[in-house]
PDB file of C-alpha atoms and ligand atoms in Angstrom:
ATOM      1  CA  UNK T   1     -12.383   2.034  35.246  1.00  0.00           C
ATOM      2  CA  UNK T   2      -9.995  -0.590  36.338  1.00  0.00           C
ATOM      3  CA  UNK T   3      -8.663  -3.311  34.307  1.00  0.00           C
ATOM      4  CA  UNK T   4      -6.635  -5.613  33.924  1.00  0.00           C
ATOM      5  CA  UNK T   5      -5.619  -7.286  30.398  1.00  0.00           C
ATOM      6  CA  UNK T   6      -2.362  -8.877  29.528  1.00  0.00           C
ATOM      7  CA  UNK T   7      -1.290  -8.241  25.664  1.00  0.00           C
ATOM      8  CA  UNK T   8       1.575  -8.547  22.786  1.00  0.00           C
ATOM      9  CA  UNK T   9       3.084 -10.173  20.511  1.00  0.00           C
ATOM     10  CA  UNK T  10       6.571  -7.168  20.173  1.00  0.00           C
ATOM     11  CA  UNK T  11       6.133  -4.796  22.855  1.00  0.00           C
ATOM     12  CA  UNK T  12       3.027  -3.389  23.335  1.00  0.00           C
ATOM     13  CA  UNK T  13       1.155  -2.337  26.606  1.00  0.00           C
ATOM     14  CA  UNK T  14      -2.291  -0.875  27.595  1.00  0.00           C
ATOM     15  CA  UNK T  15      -3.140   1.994  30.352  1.00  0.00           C
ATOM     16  CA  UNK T  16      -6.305   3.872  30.863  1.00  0.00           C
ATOM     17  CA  UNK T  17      -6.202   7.217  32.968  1.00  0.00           C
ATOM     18  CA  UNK T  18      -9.733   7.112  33.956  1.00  0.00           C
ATOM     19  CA  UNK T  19      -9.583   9.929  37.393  1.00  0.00           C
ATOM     20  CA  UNK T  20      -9.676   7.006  39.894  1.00  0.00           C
ATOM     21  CA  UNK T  21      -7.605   4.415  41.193  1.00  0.00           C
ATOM     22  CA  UNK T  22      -3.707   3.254  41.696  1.00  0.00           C
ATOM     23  CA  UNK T  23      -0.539   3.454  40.006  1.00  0.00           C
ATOM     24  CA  UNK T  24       1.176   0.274  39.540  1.00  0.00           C
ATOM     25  CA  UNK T  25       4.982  -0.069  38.822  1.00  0.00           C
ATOM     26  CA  UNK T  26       4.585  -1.374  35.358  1.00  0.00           C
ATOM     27  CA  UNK T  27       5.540   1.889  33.613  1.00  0.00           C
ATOM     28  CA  UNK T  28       7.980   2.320  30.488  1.00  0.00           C
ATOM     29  CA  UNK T  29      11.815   2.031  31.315  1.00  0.00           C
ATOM     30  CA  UNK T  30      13.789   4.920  31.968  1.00  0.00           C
ATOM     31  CA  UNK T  31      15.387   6.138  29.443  1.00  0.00           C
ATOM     32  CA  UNK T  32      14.095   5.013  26.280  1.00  0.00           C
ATOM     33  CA  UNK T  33      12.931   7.231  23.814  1.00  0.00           C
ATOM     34  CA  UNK T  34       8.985   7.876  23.552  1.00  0.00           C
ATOM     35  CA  UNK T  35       6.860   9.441  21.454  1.00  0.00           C
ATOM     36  CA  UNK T  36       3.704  10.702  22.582  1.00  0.00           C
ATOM     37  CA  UNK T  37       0.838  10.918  19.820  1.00  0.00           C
ATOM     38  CA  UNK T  38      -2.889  11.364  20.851  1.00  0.00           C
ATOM     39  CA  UNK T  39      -5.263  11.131  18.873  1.00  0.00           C
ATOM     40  CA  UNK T  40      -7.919  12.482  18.746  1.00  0.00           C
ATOM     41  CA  UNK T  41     -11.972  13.397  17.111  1.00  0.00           C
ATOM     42  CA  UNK T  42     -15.162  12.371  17.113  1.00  0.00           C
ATOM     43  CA  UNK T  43     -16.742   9.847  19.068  1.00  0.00           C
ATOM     44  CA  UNK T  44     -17.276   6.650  16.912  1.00  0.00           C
ATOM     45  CA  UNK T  45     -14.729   7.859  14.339  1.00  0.00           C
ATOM     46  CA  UNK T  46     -12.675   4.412  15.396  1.00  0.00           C
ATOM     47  CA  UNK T  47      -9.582   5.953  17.228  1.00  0.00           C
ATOM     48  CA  UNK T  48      -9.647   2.896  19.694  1.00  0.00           C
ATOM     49  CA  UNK T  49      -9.829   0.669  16.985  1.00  0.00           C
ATOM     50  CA  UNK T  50      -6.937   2.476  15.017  1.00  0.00           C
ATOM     51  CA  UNK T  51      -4.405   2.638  17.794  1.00  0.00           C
ATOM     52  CA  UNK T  52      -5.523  -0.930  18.742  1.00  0.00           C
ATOM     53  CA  UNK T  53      -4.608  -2.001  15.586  1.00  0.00           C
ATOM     54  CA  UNK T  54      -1.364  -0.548  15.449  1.00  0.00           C
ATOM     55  CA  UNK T  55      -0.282  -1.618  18.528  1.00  0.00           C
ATOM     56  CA  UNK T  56      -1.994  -5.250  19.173  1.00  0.00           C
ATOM     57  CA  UNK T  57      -1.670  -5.705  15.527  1.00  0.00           C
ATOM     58  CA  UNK T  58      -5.341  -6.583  15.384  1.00  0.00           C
ATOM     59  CA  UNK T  59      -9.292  -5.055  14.921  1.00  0.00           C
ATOM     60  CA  UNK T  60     -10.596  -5.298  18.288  1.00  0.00           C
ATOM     61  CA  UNK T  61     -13.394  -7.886  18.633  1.00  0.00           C
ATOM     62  CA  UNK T  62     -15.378  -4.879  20.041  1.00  0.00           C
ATOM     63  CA  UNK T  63     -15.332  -1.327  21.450  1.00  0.00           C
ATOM     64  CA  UNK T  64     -17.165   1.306  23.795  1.00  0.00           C
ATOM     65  CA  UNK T  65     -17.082   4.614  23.839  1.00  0.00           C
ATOM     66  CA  UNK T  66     -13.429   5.430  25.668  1.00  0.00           C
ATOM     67  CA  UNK T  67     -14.073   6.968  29.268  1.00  0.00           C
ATOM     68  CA  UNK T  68     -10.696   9.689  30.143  1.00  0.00           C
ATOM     69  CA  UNK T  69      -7.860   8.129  27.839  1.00  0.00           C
ATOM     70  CA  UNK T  70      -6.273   4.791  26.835  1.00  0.00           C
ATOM     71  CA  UNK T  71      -2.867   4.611  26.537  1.00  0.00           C
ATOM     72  CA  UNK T  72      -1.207   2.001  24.018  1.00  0.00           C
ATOM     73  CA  UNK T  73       2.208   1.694  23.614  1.00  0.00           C
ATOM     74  CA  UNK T  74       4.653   0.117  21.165  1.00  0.00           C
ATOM     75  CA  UNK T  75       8.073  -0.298  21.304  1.00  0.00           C
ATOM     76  CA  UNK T  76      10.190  -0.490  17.349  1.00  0.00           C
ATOM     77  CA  UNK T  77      13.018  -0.183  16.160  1.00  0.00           C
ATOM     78  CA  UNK T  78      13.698   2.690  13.941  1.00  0.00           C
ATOM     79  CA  UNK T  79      17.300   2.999  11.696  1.00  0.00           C
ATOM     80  CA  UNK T  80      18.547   0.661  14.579  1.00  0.00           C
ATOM     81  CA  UNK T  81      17.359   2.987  17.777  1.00  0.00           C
ATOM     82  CA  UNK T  82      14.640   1.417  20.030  1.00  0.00           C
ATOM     83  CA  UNK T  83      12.011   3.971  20.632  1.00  0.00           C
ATOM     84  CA  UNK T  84       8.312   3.463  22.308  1.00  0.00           C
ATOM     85  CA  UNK T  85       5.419   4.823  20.741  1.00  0.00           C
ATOM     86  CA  UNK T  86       2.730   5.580  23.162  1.00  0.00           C
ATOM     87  CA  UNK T  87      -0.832   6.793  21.591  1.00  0.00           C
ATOM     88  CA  UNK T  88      -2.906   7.782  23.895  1.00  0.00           C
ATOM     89  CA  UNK T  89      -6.883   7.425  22.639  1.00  0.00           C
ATOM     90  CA  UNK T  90      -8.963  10.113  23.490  1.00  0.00           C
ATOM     91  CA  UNK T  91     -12.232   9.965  24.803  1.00  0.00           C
ATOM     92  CA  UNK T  92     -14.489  11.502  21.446  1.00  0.00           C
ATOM     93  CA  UNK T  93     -17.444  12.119  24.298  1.00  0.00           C
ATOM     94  CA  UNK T  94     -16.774  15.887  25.691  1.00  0.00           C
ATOM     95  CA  UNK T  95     -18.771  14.291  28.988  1.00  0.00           C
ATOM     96  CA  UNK T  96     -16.044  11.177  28.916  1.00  0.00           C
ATOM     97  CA  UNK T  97     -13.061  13.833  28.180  1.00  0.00           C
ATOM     98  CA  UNK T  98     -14.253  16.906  29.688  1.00  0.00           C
ATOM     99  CA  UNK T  99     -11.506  16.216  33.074  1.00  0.00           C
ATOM    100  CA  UNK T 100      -8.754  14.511  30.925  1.00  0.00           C
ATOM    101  CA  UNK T 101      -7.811  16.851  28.464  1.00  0.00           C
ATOM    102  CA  UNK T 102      -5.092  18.783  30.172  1.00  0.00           C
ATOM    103  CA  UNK T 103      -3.518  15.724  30.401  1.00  0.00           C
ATOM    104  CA  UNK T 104      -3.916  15.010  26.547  1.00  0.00           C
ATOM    105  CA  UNK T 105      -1.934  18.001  25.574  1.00  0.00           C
ATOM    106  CA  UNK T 106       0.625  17.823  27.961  1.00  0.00           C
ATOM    107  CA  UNK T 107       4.045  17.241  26.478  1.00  0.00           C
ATOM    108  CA  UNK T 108       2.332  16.076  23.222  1.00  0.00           C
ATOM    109  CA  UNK T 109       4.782  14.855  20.510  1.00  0.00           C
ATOM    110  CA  UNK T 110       2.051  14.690  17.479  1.00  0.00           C
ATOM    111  CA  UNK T 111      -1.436  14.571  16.949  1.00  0.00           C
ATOM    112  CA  UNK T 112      -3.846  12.584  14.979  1.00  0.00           C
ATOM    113  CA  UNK T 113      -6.855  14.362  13.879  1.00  0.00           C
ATOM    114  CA  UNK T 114      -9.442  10.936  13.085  1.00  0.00           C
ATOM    115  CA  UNK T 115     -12.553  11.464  11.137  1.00  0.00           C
ATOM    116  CA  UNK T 116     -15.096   8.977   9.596  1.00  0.00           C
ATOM    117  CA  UNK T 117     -15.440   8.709   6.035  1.00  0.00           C
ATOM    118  CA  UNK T 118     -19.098   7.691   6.096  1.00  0.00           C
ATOM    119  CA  UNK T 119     -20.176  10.679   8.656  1.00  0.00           C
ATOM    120  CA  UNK T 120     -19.960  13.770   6.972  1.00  0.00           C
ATOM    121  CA  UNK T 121     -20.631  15.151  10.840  1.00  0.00           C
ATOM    122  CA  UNK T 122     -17.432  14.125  12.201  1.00  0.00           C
ATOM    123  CA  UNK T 123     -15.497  15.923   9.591  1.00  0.00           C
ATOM    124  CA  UNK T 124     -17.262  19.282  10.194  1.00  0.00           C
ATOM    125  CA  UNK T 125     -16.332  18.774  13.522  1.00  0.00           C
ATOM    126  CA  UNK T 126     -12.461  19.186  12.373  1.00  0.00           C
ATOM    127  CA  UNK T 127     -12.379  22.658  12.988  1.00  0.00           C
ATOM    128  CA  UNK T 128     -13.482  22.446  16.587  1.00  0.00           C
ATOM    129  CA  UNK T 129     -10.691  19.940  17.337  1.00  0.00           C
ATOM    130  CA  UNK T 130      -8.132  21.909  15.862  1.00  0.00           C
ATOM    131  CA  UNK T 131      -9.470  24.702  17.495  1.00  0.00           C
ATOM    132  CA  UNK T 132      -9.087  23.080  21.085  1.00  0.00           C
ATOM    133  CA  UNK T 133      -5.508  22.134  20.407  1.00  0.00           C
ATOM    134  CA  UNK T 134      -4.877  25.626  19.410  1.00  0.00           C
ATOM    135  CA  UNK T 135      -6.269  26.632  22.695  1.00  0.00           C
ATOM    136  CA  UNK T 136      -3.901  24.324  24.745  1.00  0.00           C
ATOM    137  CA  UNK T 137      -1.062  25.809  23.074  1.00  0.00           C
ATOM    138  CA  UNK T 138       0.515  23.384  20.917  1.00  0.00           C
ATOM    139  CA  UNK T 139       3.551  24.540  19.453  1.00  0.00           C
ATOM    140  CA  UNK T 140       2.927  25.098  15.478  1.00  0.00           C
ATOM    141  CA  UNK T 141       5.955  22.585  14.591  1.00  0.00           C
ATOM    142  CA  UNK T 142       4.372  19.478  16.197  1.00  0.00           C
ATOM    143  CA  UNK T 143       3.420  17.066  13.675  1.00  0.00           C
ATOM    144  CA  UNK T 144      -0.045  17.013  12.762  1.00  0.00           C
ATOM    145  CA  UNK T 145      -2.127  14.467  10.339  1.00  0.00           C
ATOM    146  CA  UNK T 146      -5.150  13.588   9.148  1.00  0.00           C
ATOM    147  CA  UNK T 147      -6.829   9.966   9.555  1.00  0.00           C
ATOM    148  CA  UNK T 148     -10.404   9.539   7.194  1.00  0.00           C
ATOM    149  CA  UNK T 149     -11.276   5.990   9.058  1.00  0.00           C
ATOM    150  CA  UNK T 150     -13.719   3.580   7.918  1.00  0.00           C
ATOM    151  CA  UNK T 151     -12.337   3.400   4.240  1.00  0.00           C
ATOM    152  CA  UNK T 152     -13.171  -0.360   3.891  1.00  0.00           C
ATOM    153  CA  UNK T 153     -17.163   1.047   3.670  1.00  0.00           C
ATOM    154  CA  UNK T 154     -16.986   2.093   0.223  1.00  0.00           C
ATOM    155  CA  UNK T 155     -20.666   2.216  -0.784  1.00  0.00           C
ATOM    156  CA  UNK T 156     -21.623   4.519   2.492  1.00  0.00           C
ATOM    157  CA  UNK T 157     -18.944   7.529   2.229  1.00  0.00           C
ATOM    158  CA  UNK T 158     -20.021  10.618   2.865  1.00  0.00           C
ATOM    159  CA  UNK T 159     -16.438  12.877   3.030  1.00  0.00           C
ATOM    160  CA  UNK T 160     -15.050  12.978  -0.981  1.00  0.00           C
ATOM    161  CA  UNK T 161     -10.838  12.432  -0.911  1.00  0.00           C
ATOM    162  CA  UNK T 162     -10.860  15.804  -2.946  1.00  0.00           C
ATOM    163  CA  UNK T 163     -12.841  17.732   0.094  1.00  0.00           C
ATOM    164  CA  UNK T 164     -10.086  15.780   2.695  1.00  0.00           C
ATOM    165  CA  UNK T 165      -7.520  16.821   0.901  1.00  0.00           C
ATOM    166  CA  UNK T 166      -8.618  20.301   0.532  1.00  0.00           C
ATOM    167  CA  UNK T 167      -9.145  20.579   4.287  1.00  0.00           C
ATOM    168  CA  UNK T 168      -5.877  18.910   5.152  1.00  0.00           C
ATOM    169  CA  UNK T 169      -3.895  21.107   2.639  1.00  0.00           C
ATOM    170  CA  UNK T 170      -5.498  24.067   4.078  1.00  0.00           C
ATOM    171  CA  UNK T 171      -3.847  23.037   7.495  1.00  0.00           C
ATOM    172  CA  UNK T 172      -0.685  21.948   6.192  1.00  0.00           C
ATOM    173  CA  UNK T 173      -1.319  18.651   7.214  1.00  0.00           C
ATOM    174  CA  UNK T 174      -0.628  15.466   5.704  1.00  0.00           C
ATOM    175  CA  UNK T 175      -4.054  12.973   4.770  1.00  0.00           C
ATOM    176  CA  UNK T 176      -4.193   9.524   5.211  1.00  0.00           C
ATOM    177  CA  UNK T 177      -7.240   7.401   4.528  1.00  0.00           C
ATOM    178  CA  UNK T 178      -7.174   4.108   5.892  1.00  0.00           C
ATOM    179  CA  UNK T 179      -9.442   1.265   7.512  1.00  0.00           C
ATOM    180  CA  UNK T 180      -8.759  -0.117  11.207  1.00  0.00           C
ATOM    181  CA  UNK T 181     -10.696  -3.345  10.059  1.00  0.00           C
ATOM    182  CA  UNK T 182      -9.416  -4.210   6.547  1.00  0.00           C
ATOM    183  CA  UNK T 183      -5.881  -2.956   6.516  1.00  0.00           C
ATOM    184  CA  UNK T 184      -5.525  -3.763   3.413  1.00  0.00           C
ATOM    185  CA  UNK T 185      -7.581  -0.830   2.100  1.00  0.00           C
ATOM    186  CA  UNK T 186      -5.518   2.061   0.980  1.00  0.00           C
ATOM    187  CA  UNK T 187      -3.069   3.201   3.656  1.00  0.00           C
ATOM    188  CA  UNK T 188      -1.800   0.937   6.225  1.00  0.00           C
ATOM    189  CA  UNK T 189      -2.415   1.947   9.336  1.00  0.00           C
ATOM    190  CA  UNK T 190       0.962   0.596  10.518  1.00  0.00           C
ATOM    191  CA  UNK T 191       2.731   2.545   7.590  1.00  0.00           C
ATOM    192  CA  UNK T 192       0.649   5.806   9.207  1.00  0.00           C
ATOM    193  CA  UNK T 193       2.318   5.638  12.561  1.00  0.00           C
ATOM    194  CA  UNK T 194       5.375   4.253  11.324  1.00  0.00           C
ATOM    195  CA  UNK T 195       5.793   7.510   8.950  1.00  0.00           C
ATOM    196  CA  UNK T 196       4.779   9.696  11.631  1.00  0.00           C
ATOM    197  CA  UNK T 197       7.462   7.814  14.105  1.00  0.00           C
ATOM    198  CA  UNK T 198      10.263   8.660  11.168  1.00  0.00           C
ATOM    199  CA  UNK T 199       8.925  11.997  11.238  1.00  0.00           C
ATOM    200  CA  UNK T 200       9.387  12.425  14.995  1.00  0.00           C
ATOM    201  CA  UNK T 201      12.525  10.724  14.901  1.00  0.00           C
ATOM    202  CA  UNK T 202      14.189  13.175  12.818  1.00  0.00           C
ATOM    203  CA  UNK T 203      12.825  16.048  14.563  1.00  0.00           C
ATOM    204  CA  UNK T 204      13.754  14.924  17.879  1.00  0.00           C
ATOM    205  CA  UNK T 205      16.818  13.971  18.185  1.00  0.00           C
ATOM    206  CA  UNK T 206      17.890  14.508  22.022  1.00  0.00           C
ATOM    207  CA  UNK T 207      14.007  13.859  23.479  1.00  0.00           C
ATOM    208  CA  UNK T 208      14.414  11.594  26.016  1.00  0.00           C
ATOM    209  CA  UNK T 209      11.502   9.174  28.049  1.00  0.00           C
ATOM    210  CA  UNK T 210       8.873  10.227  29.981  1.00  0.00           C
ATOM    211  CA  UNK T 211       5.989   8.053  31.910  1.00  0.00           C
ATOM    212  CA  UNK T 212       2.637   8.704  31.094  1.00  0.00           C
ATOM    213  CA  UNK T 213       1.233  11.879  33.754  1.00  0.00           C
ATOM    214  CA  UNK T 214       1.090   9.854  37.265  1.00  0.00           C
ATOM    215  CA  UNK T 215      -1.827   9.930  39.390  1.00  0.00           C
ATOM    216  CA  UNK T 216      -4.077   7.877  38.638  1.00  0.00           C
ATOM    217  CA  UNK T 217      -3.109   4.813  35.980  1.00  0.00           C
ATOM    218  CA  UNK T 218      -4.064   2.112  36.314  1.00  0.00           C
ATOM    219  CA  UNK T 219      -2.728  -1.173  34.053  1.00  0.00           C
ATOM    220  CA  UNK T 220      -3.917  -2.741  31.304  1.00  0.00           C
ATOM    221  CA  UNK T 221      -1.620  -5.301  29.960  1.00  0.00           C
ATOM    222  CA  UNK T 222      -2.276  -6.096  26.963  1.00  0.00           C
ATOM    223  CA  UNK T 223       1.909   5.136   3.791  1.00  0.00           C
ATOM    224  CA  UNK T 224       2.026   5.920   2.015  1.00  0.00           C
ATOM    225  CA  UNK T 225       1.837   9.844   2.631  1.00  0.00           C
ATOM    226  CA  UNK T 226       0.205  11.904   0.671  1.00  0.00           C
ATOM    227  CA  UNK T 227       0.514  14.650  -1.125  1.00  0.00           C
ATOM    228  CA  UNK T 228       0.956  17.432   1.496  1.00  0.00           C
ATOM    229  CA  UNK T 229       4.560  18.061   3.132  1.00  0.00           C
ATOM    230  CA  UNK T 230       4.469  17.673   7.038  1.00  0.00           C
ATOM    231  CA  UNK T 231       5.451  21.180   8.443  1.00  0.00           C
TER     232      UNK T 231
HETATM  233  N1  GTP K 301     -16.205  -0.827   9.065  1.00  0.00           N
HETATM  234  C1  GTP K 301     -15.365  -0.272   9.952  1.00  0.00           C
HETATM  235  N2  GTP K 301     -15.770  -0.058  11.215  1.00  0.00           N
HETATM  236  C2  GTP K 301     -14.878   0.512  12.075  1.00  0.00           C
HETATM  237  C3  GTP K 301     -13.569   0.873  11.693  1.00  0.00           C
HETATM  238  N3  GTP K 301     -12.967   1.421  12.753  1.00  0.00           N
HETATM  239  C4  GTP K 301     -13.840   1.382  13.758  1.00  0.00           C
HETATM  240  N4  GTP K 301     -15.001   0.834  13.351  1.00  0.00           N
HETATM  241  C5  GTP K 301     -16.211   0.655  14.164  1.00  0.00           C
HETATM  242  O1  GTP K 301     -16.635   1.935  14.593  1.00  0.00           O
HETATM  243  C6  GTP K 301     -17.159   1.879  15.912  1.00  0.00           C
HETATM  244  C7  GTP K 301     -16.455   2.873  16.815  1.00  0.00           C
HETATM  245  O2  GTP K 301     -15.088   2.535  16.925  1.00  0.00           O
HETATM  246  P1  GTP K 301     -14.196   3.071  18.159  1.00  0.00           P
HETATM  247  O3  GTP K 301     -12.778   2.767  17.805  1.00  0.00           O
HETATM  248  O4  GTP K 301     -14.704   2.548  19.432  1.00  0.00           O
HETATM  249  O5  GTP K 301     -14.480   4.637  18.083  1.00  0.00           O
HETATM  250  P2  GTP K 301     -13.827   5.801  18.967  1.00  0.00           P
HETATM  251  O6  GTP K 301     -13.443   6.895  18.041  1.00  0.00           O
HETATM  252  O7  GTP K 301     -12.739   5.241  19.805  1.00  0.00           O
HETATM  253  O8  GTP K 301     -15.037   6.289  19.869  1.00  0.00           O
HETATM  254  P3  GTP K 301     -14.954   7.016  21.339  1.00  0.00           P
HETATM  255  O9  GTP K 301     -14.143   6.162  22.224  1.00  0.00           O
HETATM  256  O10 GTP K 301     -16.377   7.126  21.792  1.00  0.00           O
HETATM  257  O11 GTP K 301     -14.356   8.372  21.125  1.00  0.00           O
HETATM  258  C8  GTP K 301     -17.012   0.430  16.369  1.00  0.00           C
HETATM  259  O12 GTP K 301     -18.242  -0.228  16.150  1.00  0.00           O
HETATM  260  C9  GTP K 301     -15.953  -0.136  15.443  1.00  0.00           C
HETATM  261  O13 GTP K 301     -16.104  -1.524  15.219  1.00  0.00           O
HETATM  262  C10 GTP K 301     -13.172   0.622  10.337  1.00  0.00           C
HETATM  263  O14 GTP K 301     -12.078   0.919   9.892  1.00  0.00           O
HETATM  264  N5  GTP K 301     -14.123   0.058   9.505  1.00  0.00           N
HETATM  265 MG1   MG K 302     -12.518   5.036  21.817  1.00  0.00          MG
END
């Protein structure tokens, strides 16, 4: 997958690691701080259209099924420090993701478990995806929260806010639900990565910029929290 789409209105910038192709020179600056968050779950659970959102500041017009990862990036400005966010969206197909996810995990800042309020399915699949981060070894004090997507389809919700909360209190993790398309249903999606950014910030004080894994990238230019404590 190769293309090639110029983006932004503050800083933001699109990559897709797809196992083919060549890397261009348009990576982050040295030096800055960046965050890496992936996010991941289900396919169709709307993690493109999440991190498009936060990053292009927009629903995208329309999606397909991610193939490897897509990385989007933002740059803001937190208590007066300049630091990148780069989410990198997941492939939810194991056949799309299957050769990608060491990459995922590597050096992973965060994690954003994504579920679909109106598929019951993709919520018992919750377990599996913790599960695989567990197998790649993610350190137990890396952030972790939970995204119920899809909020905005209120007469076709299948996952009850008592059941998500359950689950997420179980795994000490704070829940968010939120719509990619109508952000002005319950929490903001900006105000989700924006808390999570805080979060990082705080616990990360001397973490320093890396690129995304090189090999093969190629360019695509382009809370409220609730009730559970983050650690
Ligand atoms: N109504 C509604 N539809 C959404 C929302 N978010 C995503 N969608 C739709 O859900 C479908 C899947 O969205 P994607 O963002 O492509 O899903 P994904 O999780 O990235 O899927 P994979 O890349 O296959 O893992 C698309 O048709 C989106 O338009 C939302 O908040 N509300
Ligand atoms: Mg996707």
């Amino acid at each position: 997958m190769a293309a090639s789409v110029a983006a932004d209105v503050e800083s933001s910038l699109e990559l897709s690691l797809t196992g083919s192709g060549a890397l261009p020179g348009a990576l982050p600056p040295a030096r800055s701080r960046i965050f890496k968050i992936i996010v991941i779950g289900d396919s169709n659970v709307g993690k493109t259209c999440l991190t498009y959102r936060f990053c292009a500041g927009r629903f995208p017009q329309r999606t397909e099924a991610t193939i490897g990862v897509d990385f989007r990036e933002r740059a803001v400005t937190i208590d007066g420090e300049r630091i990148k966010i780069q989410l990198w969206d997941t492939a939810g197909q194991e056949r799309f993701r299957k050769s990608m996810v060491q990459h995922y995990y590597r050096n992973v800042h965060a994690v954003v478990f994504v579920y679909d309020m109106t598929n019951i399915a993709s919520f018992h699949s919750l377990p599996s995806w913790i599960e695989e981060c567990k197998q790649h070894l993610l350190a137990n004090d890396i952030p972790r929260i939970l995204v119920g997507n899809k909020c905005d389809l209120r007469s076709a919700i299948q996952v009850p806010t008592d059941l998500a909360q359950k689950f997420a209190d179980t795994h000490s993790m704070p829940l968010f639900e939120t719509s990619a398309k109508n952000p002005n249903d319950n929490d903001h999606v900006e105000a989700i990565f924006m808390t999570l950014a805080h979060k990082l910030k705080s616990h990360k004080p001397l973490m320093l910029s890396q690129p995304p894994d090189h090999g093969e990238i190629l360019i695509k230019p382009e809370p409220k929290p609730s009730t559970s404590c983050w650690c």
